[in-house]
Short mmCIF file of C-alpha atoms in Angstrom, two decimals:
data_model
loop_
_atom_site.label_atom_id
_atom_site.label_comp_id
_atom_site.label_asym_id
_atom_site.label_seq_id
_atom_site.Cartn_x
_atom_site.Cartn_y
_atom_site.Cartn_z
CA UNK A 13 -4.99 -4.49 7.89
CA UNK A 14 -5.21 -1.28 9.78
CA UNK A 15 -3.78 0.42 12.84
CA UNK A 16 -0.21 0.77 13.92
CA UNK A 17 1.39 -2.31 15.38
CA UNK A 18 2.79 -1.85 18.87
CA UNK A 19 6.37 -3.01 18.40
CA UNK A 20 7.55 -2.44 21.99
CA UNK A 21 7.71 -6.18 22.81
CA UNK A 22 8.93 -7.28 19.39
CA UNK A 23 12.40 -8.17 18.28
CA UNK A 24 13.50 -5.62 15.67
CA UNK A 25 16.43 -6.55 13.47
CA UNK A 26 18.05 -4.16 11.01
CA UNK A 27 18.85 -5.83 7.71
CA UNK A 28 22.63 -5.49 7.58
CA UNK A 29 22.68 -5.40 3.78
CA UNK A 30 20.57 -2.22 3.66
CA UNK A 31 21.42 -0.78 7.08
CA UNK A 32 21.50 2.86 6.01
CA UNK A 33 18.75 2.88 3.36
CA UNK A 34 16.51 5.90 3.90
CA UNK A 35 14.23 7.39 1.35
CA UNK A 36 11.16 9.42 0.56
CA UNK A 37 7.81 8.33 -0.79
CA UNK A 38 6.56 10.45 -3.67
CA UNK A 39 2.96 10.46 -4.89
CA UNK A 40 2.88 11.86 -8.44
CA UNK A 41 -0.14 12.28 -10.76
CA UNK A 42 1.62 10.70 -13.70
CA UNK A 43 1.87 7.07 -14.79
CA UNK A 44 5.53 6.26 -14.35
CA UNK A 45 5.39 2.44 -14.50
CA UNK A 46 7.62 2.30 -11.44
CA UNK A 47 6.62 0.88 -8.10
CA UNK A 48 10.08 0.15 -6.81
CA UNK A 49 13.29 1.93 -5.94
CA UNK A 50 14.57 4.00 -8.86
CA UNK A 51 17.24 6.60 -9.53
CA UNK A 52 15.13 8.13 -12.34
CA UNK A 53 14.00 10.95 -10.05
CA UNK A 54 17.25 11.57 -8.15
CA UNK A 55 17.68 15.27 -7.31
CA UNK A 56 14.42 16.01 -9.12
CA UNK A 57 12.32 17.24 -6.18
CA UNK A 58 13.43 20.72 -5.21
CA UNK A 59 12.11 22.34 -2.07
CA UNK A 60 11.38 26.03 -2.33
CA UNK A 61 10.63 28.37 0.55
CA UNK A 62 7.22 29.45 -0.75
CA UNK A 63 4.45 28.43 1.65
CA UNK A 64 1.12 27.17 0.27
CA UNK A 65 -1.86 28.63 2.19
CA UNK A 66 -4.66 26.06 2.37
CA UNK A 67 -8.30 26.68 3.25
CA UNK A 68 -7.93 25.18 6.74
CA UNK A 69 -5.37 27.87 7.62
CA UNK A 70 -2.45 25.46 7.48
CA UNK A 71 0.71 26.42 5.63
CA UNK A 72 2.83 23.91 3.82
CA UNK A 73 6.24 24.11 2.21
CA UNK A 74 5.80 24.37 -1.55
CA UNK A 75 7.70 21.84 -3.59
CA UNK A 76 8.23 22.24 -7.32
CA UNK A 77 9.61 19.94 -9.97
CA UNK A 78 9.30 19.17 -13.63
CA UNK A 79 8.59 15.59 -14.58
CA UNK A 80 8.35 14.60 -18.23
CA UNK A 81 7.60 18.20 -19.22
CA UNK A 82 4.84 18.74 -16.67
CA UNK A 83 5.31 21.16 -13.80
CA UNK A 84 4.32 19.55 -10.52
CA UNK A 85 3.47 21.44 -7.30
CA UNK A 86 3.50 19.52 -4.06
CA UNK A 87 3.81 19.45 -0.32
CA UNK A 88 5.16 17.17 2.38
CA UNK A 89 2.85 14.93 4.32
CA UNK A 90 3.68 14.79 8.00
CA UNK A 91 2.03 12.73 10.70
CA UNK A 92 4.28 13.67 13.60
CA UNK A 93 7.65 15.39 13.61
CA UNK A 94 9.45 12.40 15.13
CA UNK A 95 7.78 9.59 13.13
CA UNK A 96 9.54 7.44 10.58
CA UNK A 97 7.82 4.82 8.48
CA UNK A 98 9.49 1.46 8.55
CA UNK A 99 9.44 -0.96 5.61
CA UNK A 100 9.94 -4.41 6.97
CA UNK A 101 9.43 -8.07 6.47
CA UNK A 102 7.92 -9.95 9.34
CA UNK A 103 9.32 -13.35 10.04
CA UNK A 104 6.55 -15.58 11.37
CA UNK A 105 7.51 -17.51 14.47
CA UNK A 106 5.56 -20.40 16.02
CA UNK A 107 1.77 -19.82 16.00
CA UNK A 108 1.86 -16.26 14.72
CA UNK A 109 -1.39 -14.44 13.95
CA UNK A 110 -2.15 -11.19 12.16
CA UNK A 111 -2.82 -8.89 15.10
CA UNK A 112 -1.98 -5.32 15.95
CA UNK A 113 -0.18 -6.32 19.12
CA UNK A 114 3.27 -7.83 19.14
CA UNK A 115 4.11 -11.20 20.50
CA UNK A 116 7.75 -11.36 21.73
CA UNK A 117 8.17 -14.35 19.36
CA UNK A 118 7.64 -12.16 16.31
CA UNK A 119 10.66 -10.76 14.56
CA UNK A 120 10.49 -7.76 12.24
CA UNK A 121 13.42 -7.27 9.89
CA UNK A 122 13.81 -3.63 8.90
CA UNK A 123 14.69 -3.29 5.23
CA UNK A 124 14.54 0.48 4.95
CA UNK A 125 12.89 3.58 6.39
CA UNK A 126 10.88 6.42 4.87
CA UNK A 127 11.66 9.74 6.50
CA UNK A 128 9.21 11.83 4.45
CA UNK A 129 6.19 11.49 2.16
CA UNK A 130 5.51 13.99 -0.62
CA UNK A 131 2.29 14.56 -2.52
CA UNK A 132 2.34 16.25 -5.94
CA UNK A 133 -0.30 17.60 -8.35
CA UNK A 134 -0.03 19.17 -11.75
CA UNK A 135 0.33 22.95 -11.78
CA UNK A 136 -3.15 24.49 -11.70
CA UNK A 137 -4.55 21.55 -9.71
CA UNK A 138 -3.23 22.68 -6.31
CA UNK A 139 -6.72 22.57 -4.73
CA UNK A 140 -6.55 18.77 -5.00
CA UNK A 141 -3.60 18.78 -2.62
CA UNK A 142 -5.82 20.20 0.13
CA UNK A 143 -8.63 17.75 -0.67
CA UNK A 144 -6.27 14.77 -0.64
CA UNK A 145 -4.55 15.87 2.57
CA UNK A 146 -7.90 16.37 4.32
CA UNK A 147 -9.05 12.89 3.28
CA UNK A 148 -5.70 11.37 4.34
CA UNK A 149 -5.77 13.00 7.79
CA UNK A 150 -9.44 12.02 8.21
CA UNK A 151 -8.48 8.42 7.41
CA UNK A 152 -5.64 8.55 9.97
CA UNK A 153 -8.03 9.95 12.62
CA UNK A 154 -10.67 7.30 11.96
CA UNK A 155 -8.03 4.56 11.93
CA UNK A 156 -6.66 5.75 15.28
CA UNK A 157 -10.15 5.89 16.80
CA UNK A 158 -11.05 2.41 15.56
CA UNK A 159 -7.79 0.90 16.81
CA UNK A 160 -7.53 2.93 20.02
CA UNK A 161 -4.25 4.55 18.98
CA UNK A 162 -3.17 7.92 20.30
CA UNK A 163 -4.10 10.76 17.97
#
């Protein structure tokens, strides 16, 4: 595991059954017993225009919601403005290996895409958002350095 896979030489197929499935990935500090697609939280995450000022002088859009009686404060996690995460299943062709480069014989079937990731904490625990974001971006930087990806 690790690194982004260079898909420039791969065959990418969109799964026709879920062609238009787009979604968001929400990290919440509550056990919800749900690791799959659900409508339980539809229209639950409301974006407000209040920026959160973090210690590293970055400002983030403040997100607020109530989930099972707890007020959650959150922010969006962005890698790059034009990036989308792709959830796919790789079909193994011929003598496929687990590498971070793409053999033209490999086919990736796109099931759905994630256009945004959101991280939430309970109200009063907002400092954890900054700590978690710093750790996340540090991980991305180290991963890119180890795998020679552009930062």
